[in-house]
Tab-separated table of C-alpha atoms in Angstrom:
chain	number	residue	atom	x	y	z
A	1	MET	CA	50.827	-26.887	-30.396
A	2	ARG	CA	48.102	-28.662	-29.148
A	3	LYS	CA	49.369	-28.411	-25.846
A	4	GLN	CA	49.700	-24.879	-25.972
A	5	CYS	CA	46.532	-24.411	-26.987
A	6	SER	CA	45.470	-26.581	-24.159
A	7	LEU	CA	47.923	-24.539	-21.479
A	8	ILE	CA	46.102	-21.405	-22.897
A	9	ILE	CA	42.661	-22.404	-23.003
A	10	GLY	CA	43.009	-23.663	-19.202
A	11	THR	CA	44.233	-20.500	-18.189
A	12	VAL	CA	41.660	-18.622	-19.800
A	13	LEU	CA	38.870	-20.606	-17.793
A	14	VAL	CA	40.832	-20.473	-15.249
A	15	ILE	CA	41.239	-16.574	-14.822
A	16	GLY	CA	36.988	-16.487	-15.871
A	17	GLY	CA	36.316	-18.624	-13.049
A	18	VAL	CA	38.627	-16.028	-10.624
A	19	ILE	CA	37.057	-12.999	-11.762
A	20	SER	CA	33.550	-13.760	-11.787
A	21	GLY	CA	33.963	-14.647	-8.147
A	22	PHE	CA	34.202	-11.272	-7.539
A	23	LYS	CA	31.218	-8.935	-6.392
A	24	LYS	CA	30.779	-5.786	-8.216
A	25	TYR	CA	30.241	-2.827	-5.855
A	26	GLU	CA	27.338	-1.660	-4.802
A	27	THR	CA	26.438	1.977	-5.465
A	28	LEU	CA	24.515	3.595	-2.629
A	29	ARG	CA	22.211	6.386	-4.016
A	30	LEU	CA	20.694	8.997	-2.150
A	31	GLU	CA	18.306	11.045	-4.733
A	32	GLN	CA	15.592	10.700	-2.379
A	33	TYR	CA	17.604	13.604	-0.216
A	34	LYS	CA	19.057	16.917	-0.678
A	35	LEU	CA	22.060	18.516	1.679
A	36	ILE	CA	20.261	22.012	2.314
A	37	SER	CA	23.523	23.703	4.145
A	38	ASP	CA	27.133	23.997	1.727
A	39	LYS	CA	29.392	23.098	4.616
A	40	CYS	CA	31.320	19.976	3.574
A	41	LEU	CA	31.372	16.583	5.211
A	42	THR	CA	34.923	16.056	7.027
A	43	TYR	CA	35.926	12.705	8.150
A	44	ASP	CA	38.117	11.524	10.383
A	45	LEU	CA	40.183	8.115	9.409
A	46	PRO	CA	42.418	5.968	11.731
A	47	SER	CA	46.274	5.928	10.878
A	48	LEU	CA	48.966	3.905	11.881
A	49	HIS	CA	50.695	6.863	13.346
A	50	ALA	CA	47.926	8.107	15.572
A	51	ASN	CA	49.556	6.790	18.824
A	52	GLU	CA	52.876	8.021	18.237
A	53	ASN	CA	52.588	10.454	21.184
A	54	GLY	CA	51.799	8.548	23.477
A	55	GLY	CA	47.780	9.235	23.625
A	56	ASP	CA	45.594	6.276	24.112
A	57	TRP	CA	43.065	5.201	21.671
A	58	ILE	CA	39.890	6.583	21.439
A	59	LYS	CA	37.201	3.995	22.399
A	60	VAL	CA	33.777	4.001	21.005
A	61	PRO	CA	31.006	3.026	23.617
A	62	PHE	CA	29.040	0.342	22.907
A	63	THR	CA	25.196	1.212	23.066
A	64	GLY	CA	23.514	-1.563	22.240
A	65	LYS	CA	19.675	-1.674	23.004
A	66	THR	CA	20.077	1.571	25.246
A	67	TYR	CA	17.964	4.812	24.681
A	68	VAL	CA	21.484	6.236	23.071
A	69	GLY	CA	21.459	2.714	21.125
A	70	PHE	CA	17.894	3.587	19.837
A	71	LYS	CA	18.241	6.833	18.981
A	72	GLN	CA	21.117	6.322	16.599
A	73	ALA	CA	19.473	3.421	14.942
A	74	ILE	CA	16.534	5.296	13.898
A	75	GLY	CA	18.462	8.722	12.855
A	76	ILE	CA	20.811	6.041	10.587
A	77	ARG	CA	17.630	4.332	9.567
A	78	GLU	CA	15.501	7.622	8.898
A	79	SER	CA	18.362	9.880	7.527
A	80	TYR	CA	21.926	7.777	7.477
A	81	GLY	CA	22.472	10.177	10.412
A	82	LEU	CA	22.514	13.581	8.558
A	83	TYR	CA	21.052	16.969	10.339
A	84	ASP	CA	20.590	18.802	7.591
A	85	ILE	CA	18.784	17.020	4.878
A	86	VAL	CA	15.126	16.740	3.004
A	87	ASN	CA	13.503	14.009	1.384
A	88	PRO	CA	11.053	14.735	-1.462
A	89	TYR	CA	8.117	14.674	0.829
A	90	GLY	CA	9.116	17.551	2.997
A	91	TYR	CA	10.622	15.547	5.808
A	92	MET	CA	13.643	17.194	7.436
A	93	GLY	CA	16.786	16.109	9.945
A	94	LYS	CA	18.152	13.791	11.395
A	95	TYR	CA	14.746	11.803	12.362
A	96	GLN	CA	13.093	13.094	9.359
A	97	PHE	CA	10.422	15.619	10.736
A	98	GLY	CA	7.017	16.918	9.170
A	99	LYS	CA	5.990	20.491	9.849
A	100	THR	CA	2.842	19.053	11.789
A	101	ALA	CA	4.821	16.897	14.195
A	102	LEU	CA	7.024	19.719	14.629
A	103	LYS	CA	4.558	22.578	15.555
A	104	ALA	CA	3.048	19.796	17.768
A	105	ILE	CA	6.047	19.854	20.140
A	106	GLY	CA	6.823	23.733	19.858
A	107	VAL	CA	8.862	23.989	17.081
A	108	ILE	CA	8.205	26.567	14.163
A	109	ASP	CA	11.273	28.010	12.288
A	110	THR	CA	12.087	25.118	10.365
A	111	LYS	CA	15.328	26.742	8.681
A	112	GLU	CA	16.672	26.702	12.186
A	113	PHE	CA	15.596	23.255	13.106
A	114	LEU	CA	17.760	22.234	10.136
A	115	ARG	CA	21.062	23.902	11.653
A	116	ASP	CA	21.111	22.754	14.995
A	117	PRO	CA	21.434	19.515	15.952
A	118	LEU	CA	20.470	19.657	19.612
A	119	LEU	CA	17.520	21.007	18.532
A	120	GLN	CA	16.290	17.971	16.439
A	121	GLU	CA	17.700	15.730	19.551
A	122	LYS	CA	15.236	17.503	21.849
A	123	ALA	CA	12.521	17.564	19.113
A	124	PHE	CA	12.906	13.963	18.883
A	125	ASP	CA	13.036	13.364	22.649
A	126	ALA	CA	9.705	15.538	23.083
A	127	LEU	CA	7.862	13.661	20.249
A	128	LEU	CA	8.603	10.530	21.892
A	129	ALA	CA	7.063	11.564	25.045
A	130	LYS	CA	3.908	12.937	23.581
A	131	ASN	CA	3.390	9.650	21.638
A	132	LYS	CA	4.039	7.811	24.999
A	133	TRP	CA	1.201	9.890	26.326
A	134	ILE	CA	-0.665	9.325	23.399
A	135	LEU	CA	-0.501	4.890	23.540
A	136	LYS	CA	-0.171	4.661	27.066
A	137	ASP	CA	-2.852	2.470	26.984
A	138	GLU	CA	-1.819	0.500	23.879
A	139	ILE	CA	1.958	-0.071	25.817
A	140	GLN	CA	0.384	-1.818	28.796
A	141	LYS	CA	-2.485	-3.439	26.842
A	142	PHE	CA	0.012	-4.882	24.058
A	143	VAL	CA	3.849	-5.171	25.515
A	144	GLY	CA	4.905	-8.858	25.748
A	145	LYS	CA	2.250	-9.981	22.674
A	146	THR	CA	2.575	-11.076	19.345
A	147	ILE	CA	0.969	-9.643	16.502
A	148	ALA	CA	1.192	-10.899	12.865
A	149	GLY	CA	4.568	-12.617	14.228
A	150	ILE	CA	6.482	-9.531	15.262
A	151	SER	CA	6.699	-9.014	19.368
A	152	ILE	CA	5.284	-5.867	20.575
A	153	THR	CA	7.641	-3.866	22.565
A	154	GLU	CA	7.745	-0.238	24.176
A	155	SER	CA	10.172	0.842	22.011
A	156	GLY	CA	9.173	-0.449	19.005
A	157	ILE	CA	5.879	1.008	19.330
A	158	LEU	CA	7.307	4.761	19.830
A	159	ALA	CA	9.413	4.007	16.522
A	160	ALA	CA	5.995	2.987	14.613
A	161	ALA	CA	4.766	6.005	15.387
A	162	HIS	CA	7.622	8.098	14.721
A	163	LEU	CA	7.278	6.281	11.172
A	164	GLY	CA	3.263	6.623	10.595
A	165	GLY	CA	1.791	8.516	13.620
A	166	ALA	CA	0.390	7.083	16.453
A	167	GLY	CA	-2.972	6.311	14.918
A	168	SER	CA	-1.491	4.309	12.234
A	169	VAL	CA	-0.090	1.915	15.522
A	170	LYS	CA	-3.121	1.864	16.939
A	171	LYS	CA	-4.845	0.677	14.026
A	172	PHE	CA	-2.101	-2.156	13.335
A	173	LEU	CA	-2.626	-2.886	16.815
A	174	TYR	CA	-6.372	-3.331	17.043
A	175	SER	CA	-6.280	-4.787	13.663
A	176	GLY	CA	-4.449	-7.373	14.708
A	177	GLY	CA	-1.664	-6.461	12.332
A	178	GLN	CA	-4.577	-6.576	9.198
A	179	SER	CA	-3.800	-2.631	9.104
A	180	ARG	CA	-0.713	-1.999	7.537
A	181	PHE	CA	0.161	1.612	6.797
A	182	ARG	CA	3.585	2.177	4.549
A	183	ASP	CA	5.046	5.562	4.125
A	184	GLY	CA	6.245	6.908	0.927
A	185	PHE	CA	9.012	4.653	0.188
A	186	GLY	CA	7.162	1.752	1.196
A	187	THR	CA	7.778	1.228	4.909
A	188	SER	CA	5.488	-0.244	6.562
A	189	ILE	CA	4.483	-0.249	10.762
A	190	GLY	CA	5.664	-3.744	10.691
A	191	THR	CA	9.067	-3.219	9.795
A	192	TYR	CA	9.698	-0.271	12.779
A	193	LEU	CA	7.767	-2.266	15.522
A	194	LYS	CA	10.244	-5.305	14.428
A	195	LYS	CA	13.533	-3.332	13.341
A	196	PHE	CA	13.276	-1.215	16.655
A	197	GLY	CA	11.425	-3.475	19.274
A	198	GLY	CA	13.530	-4.544	22.301
A	199	PHE	CA	15.185	-0.694	23.412
A	200	ASP	CA	15.513	0.483	26.656
A	201	THR	CA	12.662	3.512	26.092
A	202	SER	CA	12.197	4.010	29.995
A	203	LYS	CA	14.197	6.871	29.882
A	204	ILE	CA	11.408	8.620	28.541
A	205	GLU	CA	8.590	10.144	30.532
A	206	ALA	CA	5.103	10.547	28.712
A	207	LYS	CA	3.667	14.065	28.484
A	208	GLN	CA	0.648	15.222	26.430
A	209	ASN	CA	2.367	18.785	25.621
A	210	PRO	CA	5.535	18.361	25.309
A	211	VAL	CA	7.197	21.611	24.604
A	212	VAL	CA	11.329	21.732	23.169
A	213	LEU	CA	13.249	24.203	25.443
A	214	LEU	CA	16.783	24.280	24.245
């Protein structure tokens, strides 16, 4: 009887140890966003029989630190890459534009903006061009330096300007990192300077008054 009890207790302990080794699933909550359109989201999943007809597998290009990679990284961070989304503060689309920023590059109709992915991509390019013009002196002066432990790069500066505006980036740079703007969700200028540093944004031409044209 004692042997049976010992065996049962030992088995329970082993099972308990195995179960405790599994991590709980983490649930990602998107309460700070809301979808505008009533379109269904669809996904293409890989299949074991996808190549039955002799077709080639789709090759997804590696974007790395290219400009395309930069845009995708920003889009994922801002909105998980969703175009028809608005956060509680009214920032819209894949790159979470505010109305003031949109007006500055000639976009007035926000409903059309949310419906048009191409317009959003062009708007992002235009805003980068404008911020690159505003921050051209700072880019020349600070790129290659280290501030508050962050290696300053052109792409990091442009990403930070997208987060908090060119003025906030200037304050951070000239204060040696002491001036730390944060957005409504607590994300700092320094976070974007670091996270999005080292991408190739040379494709963007600095423009004083860029306007989005389709």
